[in-house]
Structures are given as C-alpha cells and as structure tokens.
PDB file of C-alpha atoms in Angstrom:
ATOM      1  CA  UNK U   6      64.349 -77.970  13.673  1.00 37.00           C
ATOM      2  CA  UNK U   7      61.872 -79.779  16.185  1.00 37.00           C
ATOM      3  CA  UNK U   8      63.255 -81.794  18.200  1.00 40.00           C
ATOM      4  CA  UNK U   9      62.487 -85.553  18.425  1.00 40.00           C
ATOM      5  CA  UNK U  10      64.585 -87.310  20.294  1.00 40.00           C
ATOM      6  CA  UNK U  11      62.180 -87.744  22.920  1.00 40.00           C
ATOM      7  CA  UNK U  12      60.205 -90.049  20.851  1.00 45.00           C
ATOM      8  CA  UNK U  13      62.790 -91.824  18.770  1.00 48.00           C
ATOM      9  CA  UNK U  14      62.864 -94.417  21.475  1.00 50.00           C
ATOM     10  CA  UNK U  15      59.727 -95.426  20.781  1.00 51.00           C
ATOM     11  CA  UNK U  16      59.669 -95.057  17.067  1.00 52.00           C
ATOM     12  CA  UNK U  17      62.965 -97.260  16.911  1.00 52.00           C
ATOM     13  CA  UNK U  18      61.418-100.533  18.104  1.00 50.00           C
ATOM     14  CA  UNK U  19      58.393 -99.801  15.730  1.00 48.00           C
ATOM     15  CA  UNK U  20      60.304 -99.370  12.763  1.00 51.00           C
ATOM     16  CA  UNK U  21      62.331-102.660  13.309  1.00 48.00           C
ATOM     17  CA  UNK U  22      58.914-104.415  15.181  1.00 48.00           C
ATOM     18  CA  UNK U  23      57.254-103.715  11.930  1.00 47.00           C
ATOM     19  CA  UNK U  24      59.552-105.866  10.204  1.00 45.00           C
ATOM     20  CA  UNK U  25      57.822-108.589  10.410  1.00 43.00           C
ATOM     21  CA  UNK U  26      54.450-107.443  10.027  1.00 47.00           C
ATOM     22  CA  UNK U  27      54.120-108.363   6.269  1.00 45.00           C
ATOM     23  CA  UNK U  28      54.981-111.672   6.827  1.00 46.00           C
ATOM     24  CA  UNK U  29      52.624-112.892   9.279  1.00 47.00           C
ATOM     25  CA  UNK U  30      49.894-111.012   7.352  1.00 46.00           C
ATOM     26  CA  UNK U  31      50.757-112.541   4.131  1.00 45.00           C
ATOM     27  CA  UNK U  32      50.291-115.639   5.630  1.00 47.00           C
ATOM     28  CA  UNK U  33      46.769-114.932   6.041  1.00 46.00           C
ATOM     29  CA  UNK U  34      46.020-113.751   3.006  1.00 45.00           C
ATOM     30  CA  UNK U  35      43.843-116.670   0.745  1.00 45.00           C
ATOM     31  CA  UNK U  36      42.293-116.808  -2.475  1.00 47.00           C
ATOM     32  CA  UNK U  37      44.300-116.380  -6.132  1.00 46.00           C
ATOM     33  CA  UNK U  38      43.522-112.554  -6.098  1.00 47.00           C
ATOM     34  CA  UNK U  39      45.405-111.657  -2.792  1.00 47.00           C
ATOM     35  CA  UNK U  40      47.889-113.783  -3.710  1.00 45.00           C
ATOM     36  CA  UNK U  41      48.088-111.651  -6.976  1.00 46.00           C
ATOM     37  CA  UNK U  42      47.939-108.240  -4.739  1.00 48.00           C
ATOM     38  CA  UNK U  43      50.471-109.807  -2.286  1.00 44.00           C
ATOM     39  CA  UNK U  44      53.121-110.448  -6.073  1.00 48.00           C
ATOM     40  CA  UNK U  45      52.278-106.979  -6.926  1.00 48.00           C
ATOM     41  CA  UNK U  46      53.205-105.443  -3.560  1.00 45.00           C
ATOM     42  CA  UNK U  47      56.402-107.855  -3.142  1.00 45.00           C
ATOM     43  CA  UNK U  48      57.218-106.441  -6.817  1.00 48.00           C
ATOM     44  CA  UNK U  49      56.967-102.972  -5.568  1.00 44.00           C
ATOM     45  CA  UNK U  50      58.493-103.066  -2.185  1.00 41.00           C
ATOM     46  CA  UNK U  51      62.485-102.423  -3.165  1.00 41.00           C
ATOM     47  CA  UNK U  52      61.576 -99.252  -4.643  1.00 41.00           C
ATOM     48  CA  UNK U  53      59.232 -98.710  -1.490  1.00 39.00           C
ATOM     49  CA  UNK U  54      61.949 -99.842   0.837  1.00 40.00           C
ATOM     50  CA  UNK U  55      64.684 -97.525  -1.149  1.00 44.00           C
ATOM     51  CA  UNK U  56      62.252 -94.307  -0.441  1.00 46.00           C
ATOM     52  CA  UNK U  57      61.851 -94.899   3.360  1.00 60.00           C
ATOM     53  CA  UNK U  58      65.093 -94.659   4.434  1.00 74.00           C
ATOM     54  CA  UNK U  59      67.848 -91.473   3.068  1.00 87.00           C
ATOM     55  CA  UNK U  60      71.505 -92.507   2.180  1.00 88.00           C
ATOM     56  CA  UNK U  61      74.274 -92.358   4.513  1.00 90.00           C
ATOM     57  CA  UNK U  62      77.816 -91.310   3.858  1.00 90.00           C
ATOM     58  CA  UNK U  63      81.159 -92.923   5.516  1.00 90.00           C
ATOM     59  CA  UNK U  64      82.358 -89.400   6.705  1.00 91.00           C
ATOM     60  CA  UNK U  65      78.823 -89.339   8.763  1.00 93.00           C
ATOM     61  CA  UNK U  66      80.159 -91.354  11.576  1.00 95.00           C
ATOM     62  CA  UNK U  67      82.803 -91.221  14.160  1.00 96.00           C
ATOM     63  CA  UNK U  68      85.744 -93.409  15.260  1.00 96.00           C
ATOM     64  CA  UNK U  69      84.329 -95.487  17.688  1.00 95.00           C
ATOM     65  CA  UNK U  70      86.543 -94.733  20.819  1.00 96.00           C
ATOM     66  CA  UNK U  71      86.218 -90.422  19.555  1.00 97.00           C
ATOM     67  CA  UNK U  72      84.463 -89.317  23.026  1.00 97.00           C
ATOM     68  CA  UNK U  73      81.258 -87.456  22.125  1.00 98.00           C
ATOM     69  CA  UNK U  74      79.302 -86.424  25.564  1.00 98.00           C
ATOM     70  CA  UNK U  75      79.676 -86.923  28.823  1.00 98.00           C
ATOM     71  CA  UNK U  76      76.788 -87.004  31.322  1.00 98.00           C
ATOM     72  CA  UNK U  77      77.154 -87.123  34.879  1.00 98.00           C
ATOM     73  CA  UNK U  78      80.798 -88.188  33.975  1.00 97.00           C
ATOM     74  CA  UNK U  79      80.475 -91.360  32.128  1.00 97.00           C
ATOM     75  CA  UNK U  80      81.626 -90.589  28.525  1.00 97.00           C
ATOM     76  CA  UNK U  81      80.171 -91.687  25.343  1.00 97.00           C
ATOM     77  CA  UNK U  82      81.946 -92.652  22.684  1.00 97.00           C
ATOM     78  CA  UNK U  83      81.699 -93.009  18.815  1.00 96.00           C
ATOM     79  CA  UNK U  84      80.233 -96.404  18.628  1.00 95.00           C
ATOM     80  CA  UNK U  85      77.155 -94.895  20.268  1.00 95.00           C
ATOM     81  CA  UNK U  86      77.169 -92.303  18.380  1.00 96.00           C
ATOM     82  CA  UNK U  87      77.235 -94.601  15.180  1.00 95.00           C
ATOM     83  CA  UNK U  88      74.503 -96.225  16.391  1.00 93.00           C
ATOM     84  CA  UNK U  89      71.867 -93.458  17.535  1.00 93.00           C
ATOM     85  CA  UNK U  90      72.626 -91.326  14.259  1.00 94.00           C
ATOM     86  CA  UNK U  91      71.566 -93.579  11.602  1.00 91.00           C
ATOM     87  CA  UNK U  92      68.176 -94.109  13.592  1.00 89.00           C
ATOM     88  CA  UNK U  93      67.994 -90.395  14.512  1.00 91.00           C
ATOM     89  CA  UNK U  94      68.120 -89.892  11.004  1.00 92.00           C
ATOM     90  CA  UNK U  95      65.717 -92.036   9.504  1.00 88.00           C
ATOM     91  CA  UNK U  96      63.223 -90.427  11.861  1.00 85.00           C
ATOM     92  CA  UNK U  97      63.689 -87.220  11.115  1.00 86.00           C
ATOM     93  CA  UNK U  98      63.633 -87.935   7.408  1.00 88.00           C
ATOM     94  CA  UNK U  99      60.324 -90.091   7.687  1.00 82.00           C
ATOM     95  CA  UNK U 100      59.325 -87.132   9.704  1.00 82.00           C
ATOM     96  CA  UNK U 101      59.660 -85.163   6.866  1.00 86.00           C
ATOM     97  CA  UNK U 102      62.384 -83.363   8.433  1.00 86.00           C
ATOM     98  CA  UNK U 103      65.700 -81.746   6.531  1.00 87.00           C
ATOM     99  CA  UNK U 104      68.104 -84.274   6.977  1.00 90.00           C
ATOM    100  CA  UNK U 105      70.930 -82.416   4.699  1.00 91.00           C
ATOM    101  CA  UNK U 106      71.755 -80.254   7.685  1.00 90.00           C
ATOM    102  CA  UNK U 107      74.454 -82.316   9.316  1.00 89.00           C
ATOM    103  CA  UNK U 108      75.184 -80.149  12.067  1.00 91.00           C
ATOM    104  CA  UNK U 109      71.418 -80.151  13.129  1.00 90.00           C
ATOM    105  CA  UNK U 110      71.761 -83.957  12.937  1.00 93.00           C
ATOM    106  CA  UNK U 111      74.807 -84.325  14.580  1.00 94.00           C
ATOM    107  CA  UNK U 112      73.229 -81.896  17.485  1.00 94.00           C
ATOM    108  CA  UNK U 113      70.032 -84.236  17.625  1.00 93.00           C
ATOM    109  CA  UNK U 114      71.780 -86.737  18.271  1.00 95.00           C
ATOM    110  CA  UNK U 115      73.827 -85.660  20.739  1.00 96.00           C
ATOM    111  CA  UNK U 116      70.450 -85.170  22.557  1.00 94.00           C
ATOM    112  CA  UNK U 117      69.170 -88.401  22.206  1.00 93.00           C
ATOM    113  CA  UNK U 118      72.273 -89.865  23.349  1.00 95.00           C
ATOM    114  CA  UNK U 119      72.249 -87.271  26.355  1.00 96.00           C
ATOM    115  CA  UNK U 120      68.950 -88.762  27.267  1.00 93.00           C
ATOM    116  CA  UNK U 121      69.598 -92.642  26.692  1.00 93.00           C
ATOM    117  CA  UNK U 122      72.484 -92.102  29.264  1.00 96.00           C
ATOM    118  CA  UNK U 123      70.178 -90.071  31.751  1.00 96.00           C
ATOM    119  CA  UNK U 124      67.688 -92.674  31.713  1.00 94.00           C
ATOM    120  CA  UNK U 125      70.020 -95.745  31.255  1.00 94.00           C
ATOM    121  CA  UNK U 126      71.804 -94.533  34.618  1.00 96.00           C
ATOM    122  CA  UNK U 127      68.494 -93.691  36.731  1.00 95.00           C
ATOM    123  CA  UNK U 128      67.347 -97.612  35.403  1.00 95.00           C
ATOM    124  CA  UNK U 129      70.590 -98.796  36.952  1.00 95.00           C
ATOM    125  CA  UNK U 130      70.301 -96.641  40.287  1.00 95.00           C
ATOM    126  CA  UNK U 131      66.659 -98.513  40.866  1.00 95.00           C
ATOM    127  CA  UNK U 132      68.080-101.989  39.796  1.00 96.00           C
ATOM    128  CA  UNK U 133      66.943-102.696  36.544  1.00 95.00           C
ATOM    129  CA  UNK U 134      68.747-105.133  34.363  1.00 94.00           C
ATOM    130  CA  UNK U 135      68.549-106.450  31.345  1.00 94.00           C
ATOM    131  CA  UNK U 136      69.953-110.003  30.663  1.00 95.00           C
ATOM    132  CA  UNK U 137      71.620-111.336  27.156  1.00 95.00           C
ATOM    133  CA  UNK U 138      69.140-113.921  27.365  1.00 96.00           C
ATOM    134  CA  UNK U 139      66.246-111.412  27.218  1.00 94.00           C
ATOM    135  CA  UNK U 140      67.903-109.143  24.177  1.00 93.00           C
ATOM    136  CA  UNK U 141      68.671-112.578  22.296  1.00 94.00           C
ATOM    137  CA  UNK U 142      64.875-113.502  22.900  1.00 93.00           C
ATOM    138  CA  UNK U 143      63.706-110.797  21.316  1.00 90.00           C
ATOM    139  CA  UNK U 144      65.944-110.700  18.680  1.00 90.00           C
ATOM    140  CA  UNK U 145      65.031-114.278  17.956  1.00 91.00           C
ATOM    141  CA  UNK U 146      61.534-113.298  18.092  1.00 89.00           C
ATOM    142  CA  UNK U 147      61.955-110.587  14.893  1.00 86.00           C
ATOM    143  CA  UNK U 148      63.913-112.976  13.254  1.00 89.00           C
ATOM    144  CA  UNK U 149      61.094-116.029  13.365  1.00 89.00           C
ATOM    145  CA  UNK U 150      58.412-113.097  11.996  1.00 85.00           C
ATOM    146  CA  UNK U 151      60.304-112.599   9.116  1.00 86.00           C
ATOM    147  CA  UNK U 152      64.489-112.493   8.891  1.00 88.00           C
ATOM    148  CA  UNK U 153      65.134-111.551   5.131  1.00 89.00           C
ATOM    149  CA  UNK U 154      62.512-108.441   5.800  1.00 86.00           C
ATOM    150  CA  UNK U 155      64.883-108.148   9.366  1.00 87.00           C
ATOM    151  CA  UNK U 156      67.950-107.933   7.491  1.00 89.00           C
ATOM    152  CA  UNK U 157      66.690-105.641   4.929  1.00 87.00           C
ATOM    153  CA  UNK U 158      65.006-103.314   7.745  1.00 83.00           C
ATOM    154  CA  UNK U 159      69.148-103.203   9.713  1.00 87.00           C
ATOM    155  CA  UNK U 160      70.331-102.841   5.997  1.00 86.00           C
ATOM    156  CA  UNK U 161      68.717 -99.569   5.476  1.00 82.00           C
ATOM    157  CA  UNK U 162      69.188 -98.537   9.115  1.00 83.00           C
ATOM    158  CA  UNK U 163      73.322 -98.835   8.024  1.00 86.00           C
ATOM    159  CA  UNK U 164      73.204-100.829  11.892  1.00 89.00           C
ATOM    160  CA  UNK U 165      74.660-104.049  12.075  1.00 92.00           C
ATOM    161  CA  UNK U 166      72.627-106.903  14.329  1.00 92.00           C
ATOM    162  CA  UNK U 167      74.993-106.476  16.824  1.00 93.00           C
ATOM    163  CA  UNK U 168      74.371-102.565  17.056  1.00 92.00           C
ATOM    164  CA  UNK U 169      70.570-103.269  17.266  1.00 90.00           C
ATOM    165  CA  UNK U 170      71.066-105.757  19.920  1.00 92.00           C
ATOM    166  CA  UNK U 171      73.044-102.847  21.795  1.00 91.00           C
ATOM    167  CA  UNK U 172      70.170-100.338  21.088  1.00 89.00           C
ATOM    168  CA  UNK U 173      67.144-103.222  22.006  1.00 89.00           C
ATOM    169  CA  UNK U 174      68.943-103.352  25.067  1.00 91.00           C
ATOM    170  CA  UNK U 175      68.169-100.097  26.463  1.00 89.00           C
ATOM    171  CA  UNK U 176      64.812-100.063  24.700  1.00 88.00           C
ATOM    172  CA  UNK U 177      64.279-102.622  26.819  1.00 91.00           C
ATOM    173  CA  UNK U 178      66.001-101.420  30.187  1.00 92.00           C
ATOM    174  CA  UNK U 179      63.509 -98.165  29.372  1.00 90.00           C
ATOM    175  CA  UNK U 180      60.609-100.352  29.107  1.00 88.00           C
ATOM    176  CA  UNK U 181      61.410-101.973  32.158  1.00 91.00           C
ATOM    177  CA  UNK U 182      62.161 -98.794  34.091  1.00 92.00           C
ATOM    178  CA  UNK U 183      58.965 -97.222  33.022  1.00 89.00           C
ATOM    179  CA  UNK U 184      57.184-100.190  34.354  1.00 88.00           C
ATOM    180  CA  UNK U 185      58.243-100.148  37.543  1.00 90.00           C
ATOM    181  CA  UNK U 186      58.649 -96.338  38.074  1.00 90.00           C
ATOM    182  CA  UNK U 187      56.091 -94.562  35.943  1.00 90.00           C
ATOM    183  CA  UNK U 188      52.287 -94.444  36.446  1.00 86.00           C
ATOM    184  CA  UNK U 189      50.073 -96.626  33.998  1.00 84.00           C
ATOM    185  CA  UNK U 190      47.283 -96.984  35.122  1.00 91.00           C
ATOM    186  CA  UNK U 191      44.055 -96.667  33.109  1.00 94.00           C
ATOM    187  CA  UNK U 192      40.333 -95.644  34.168  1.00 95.00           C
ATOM    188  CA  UNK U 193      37.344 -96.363  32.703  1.00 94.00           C
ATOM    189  CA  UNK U 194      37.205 -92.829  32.244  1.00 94.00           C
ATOM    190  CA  UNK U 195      39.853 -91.856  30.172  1.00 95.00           C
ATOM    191  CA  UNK U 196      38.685 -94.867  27.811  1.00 94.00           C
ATOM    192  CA  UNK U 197      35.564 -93.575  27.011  1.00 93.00           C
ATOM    193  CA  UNK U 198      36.718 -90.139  26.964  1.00 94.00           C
ATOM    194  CA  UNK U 199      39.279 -91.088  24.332  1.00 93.00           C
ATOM    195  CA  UNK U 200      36.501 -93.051  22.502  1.00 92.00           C
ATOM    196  CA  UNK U 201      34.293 -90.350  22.723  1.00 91.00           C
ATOM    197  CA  UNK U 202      37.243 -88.059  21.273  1.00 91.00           C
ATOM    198  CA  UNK U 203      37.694 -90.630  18.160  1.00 90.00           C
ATOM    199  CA  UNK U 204      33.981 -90.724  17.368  1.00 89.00           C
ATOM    200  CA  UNK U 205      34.305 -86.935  17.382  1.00 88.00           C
ATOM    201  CA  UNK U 206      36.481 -86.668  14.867  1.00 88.00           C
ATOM    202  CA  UNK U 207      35.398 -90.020  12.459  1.00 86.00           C
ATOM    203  CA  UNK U 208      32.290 -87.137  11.817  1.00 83.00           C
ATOM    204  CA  UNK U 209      29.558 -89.810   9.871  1.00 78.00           C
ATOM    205  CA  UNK U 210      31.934 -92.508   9.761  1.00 81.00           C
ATOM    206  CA  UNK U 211      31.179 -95.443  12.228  1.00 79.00           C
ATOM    207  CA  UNK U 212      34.131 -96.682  14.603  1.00 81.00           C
ATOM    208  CA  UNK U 213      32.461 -99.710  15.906  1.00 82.00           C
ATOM    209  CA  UNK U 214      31.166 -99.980  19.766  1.00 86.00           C
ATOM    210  CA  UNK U 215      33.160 -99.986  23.008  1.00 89.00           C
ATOM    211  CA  UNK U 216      33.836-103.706  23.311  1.00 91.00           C
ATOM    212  CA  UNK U 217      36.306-105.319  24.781  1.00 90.00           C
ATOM    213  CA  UNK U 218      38.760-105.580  22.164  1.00 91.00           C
ATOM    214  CA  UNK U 219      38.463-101.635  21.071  1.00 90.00           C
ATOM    215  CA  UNK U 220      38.613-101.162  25.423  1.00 92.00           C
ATOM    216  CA  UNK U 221      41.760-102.772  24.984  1.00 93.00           C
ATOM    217  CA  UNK U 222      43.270-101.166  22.109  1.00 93.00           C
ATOM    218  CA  UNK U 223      42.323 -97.616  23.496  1.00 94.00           C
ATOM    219  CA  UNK U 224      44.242 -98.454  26.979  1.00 94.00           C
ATOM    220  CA  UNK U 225      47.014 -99.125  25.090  1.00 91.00           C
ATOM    221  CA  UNK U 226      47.475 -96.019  23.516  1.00 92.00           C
ATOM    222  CA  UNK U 227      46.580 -94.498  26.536  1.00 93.00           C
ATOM    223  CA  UNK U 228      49.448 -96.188  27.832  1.00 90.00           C
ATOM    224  CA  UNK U 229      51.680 -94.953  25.098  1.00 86.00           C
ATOM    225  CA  UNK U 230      50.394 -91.253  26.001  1.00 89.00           C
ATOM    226  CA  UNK U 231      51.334 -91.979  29.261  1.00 90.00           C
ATOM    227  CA  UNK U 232      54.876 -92.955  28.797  1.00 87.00           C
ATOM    228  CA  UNK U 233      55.491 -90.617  26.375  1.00 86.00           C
ATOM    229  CA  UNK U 234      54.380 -87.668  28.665  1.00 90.00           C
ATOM    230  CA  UNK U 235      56.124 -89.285  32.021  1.00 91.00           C
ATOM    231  CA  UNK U 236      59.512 -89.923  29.677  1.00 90.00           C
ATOM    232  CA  UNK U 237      59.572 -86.470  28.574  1.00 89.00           C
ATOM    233  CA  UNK U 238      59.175 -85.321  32.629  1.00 92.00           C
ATOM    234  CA  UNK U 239      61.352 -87.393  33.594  1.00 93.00           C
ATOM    235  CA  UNK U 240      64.276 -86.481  30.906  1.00 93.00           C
ATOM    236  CA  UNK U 241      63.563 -82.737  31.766  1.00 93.00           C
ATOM    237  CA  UNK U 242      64.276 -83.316  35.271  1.00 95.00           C
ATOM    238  CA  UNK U 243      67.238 -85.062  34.816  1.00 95.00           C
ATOM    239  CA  UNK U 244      68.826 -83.144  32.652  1.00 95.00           C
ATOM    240  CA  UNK U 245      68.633 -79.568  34.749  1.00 95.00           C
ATOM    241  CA  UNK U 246      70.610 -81.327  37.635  1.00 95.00           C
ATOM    242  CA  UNK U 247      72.613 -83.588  35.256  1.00 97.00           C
ATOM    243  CA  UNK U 248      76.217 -82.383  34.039  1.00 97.00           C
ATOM    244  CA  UNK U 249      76.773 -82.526  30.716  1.00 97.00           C
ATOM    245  CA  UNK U 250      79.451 -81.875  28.739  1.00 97.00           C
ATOM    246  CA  UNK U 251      79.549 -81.962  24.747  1.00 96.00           C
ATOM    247  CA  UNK U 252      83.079 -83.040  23.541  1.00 96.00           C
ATOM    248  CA  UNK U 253      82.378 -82.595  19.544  1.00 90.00           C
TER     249      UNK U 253
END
C-alpha cells in the first residue's frame, strides 16, 4: 500500500477549504442558463457527495482514552486516533486506494499520527503556538463561505466540529512551524523553469503568458513543493532518533 500520510496534512485542509468553494462561485454565476446549470449540479451533488467519501463502521474506532502510540513518551490515545482515521481514510479512498484492508488502515494511521506528534513536539520546542482565537477564526471563516456545505463536508468525514477544530489546530501549528523553520523562498528561476515545464507538456495548447498573476500562482505551488519536500525531511529525521512505541 503507498503510503500517504505525509501528504494527508495537506490534503485535509483542502478537502474541508473546498467546502466553501461552490458557494462563493455560485454567487458569481449570472444569467437564467447558469442559474439552470447551477439547479442541475445542486440536484446532482448528494449522489456526488455520497461517492466521495466510503462508509464507516462503529467497530472502526477506538475508546478514546485506549493508548495507541507513544512517541518520545507522550502517549496517544483513541480520540486521536478517531480523528486521524476517518481523514486517513477518505484519502486513501479518493486516492483510489483499498480501503477494505483495515489493518493497512489502522497501520496508516498509526503513521500519520506518529508524525503529527513528531512535528507537533519540534513546533512546541521552537515556540510555536496556536491560540483558540486563531482556530475559532478560521473555523468562522469556513463557516461564512458556506456552513450547510461545512456541515455536510464534517458529516461525511464522521468528525464532529469539535474534532476538526482539534485537527485545524495542528494544521495550523504545522503551517506556522514551516514558516518559520523551513526554506520558502522562490527565484525567478524556478518560476520560469516551472512555466517552461507546463508549456512543455500543454503540447499546442496555449497557457497564457508569464504575468503577474500566473508568476504568482506558479510560486505558490512552488511553495507547496517546497513544504512538501522539507516536511517529508524533516519527518524522516525525526523519526530515526525518535522512540516510538506502537501499543495496538
């Protein structure tokens, strides 16, 4: 089974940022033909939203004080466990991924929470913190773009809003963290070279000029590359002097 978990992170706050993406474009939609297409889609989207997600079963999940792992001897219990495995899950199966192996999912899991712990304790060793305030913002923030599509998005996630407010703080602990201790910064260079790479591959098909707004959008996923790659470094290293103990 590939493993994933060191991109789940990521993939987490998309899945839930994308929440309210529909909204906010809806709202731009005019004209009595896209509001047609937009009634069409809206008709279509609980059968969508059924597909996107796989079913979860009660005797998935843990008791929430069960100890699961300990790292660098701080234990972690069910309820973390009962968080990270419905999103580890959801992945894997959007992923395309066999997700009827349970003791492949319960292993990847492990992992990820094995990493969240690694990097949630190096975060506190340089002083990062993350405030109520801050998660609450955010969470107030996904609510405005679109709540009922929020709710729906937890819903099918089996996480309750207070088990995404746990996870969203460490997403943003990580994001913090990375900020402060990883390198991001972008030359001209790699921009064009990346644009250069897309043109490449779009063959005959146009992808517009290097302005400023495609400059911007390319050093942003240049950024993402860069996290992604420093994470995954960073994880590695931590883990061969980290000691870890499974206790499922």
């Amino acid at each position: 089974m590939k493993k994933f978990t060191l991109t789940i992170m990521m993939i987490i706050t998309m899945l839930l940022a994308a929440c309210g993406n529909d909204d906010n474009n809806a709202e731009k939609k005019e004209g009595d033909q896209q509001q047609e297409n937009a009634g069409e889609q809206q008709e279509g989207a609980p059968e969508q939203q059924e597909q996107a997600t796989p079913e979860f079963e009660d005797d998935e999940f843990l008791d929430e004080k069960e100890p699961v792992v300990s790292v660098n001897g701080e234990e972690v219990q069910g309820d973390a466990y009962n968080r990270a495995y419905p999103l580890v899950k959801s992945v894997m199966f959007q992923s395309g991924q066999d997700v009827e192996d349970t003791e492949a999912l319960q292993d990847e899991t492990i992992q990820f929470l094995v990493e969240q712990e690694l990097i949630m304790q190096e975060a506190t060793e340089a002083g990062v913190e993350v405030t109520d305030e801050e998660v609450q913002t955010e969470l107030d923030a996904m609510k405005e773009a679109g709540e009922e599509q929020f709710q729906t998005t937890l819903n099918q996630l089996h996480l309750s809003e207070e088990q995404y407010a746990e996870q969203l703080e460490f997403d943003l602990a990580t994001a913090k963290y990375m900020e402060n201790e990883f390198d991001m910064e972008v030359t001209d260079e790699e921009v064009e070279e990346m644009y250069d790479q897309m043109a490449e591959q779009a063959g005959d098909q146009e992808i517009g000029e290097l302005n400023d707004e495609t400059r911007a959008q390319l050093e942003g996923m240049i950024v993402q590359n860069k996290q992604r790659e420093q994470y995954a470094e960073k994880v590695n290293e931590l883990k061969e002097s980290a000691e870890i103990e499974e206790l499922i």
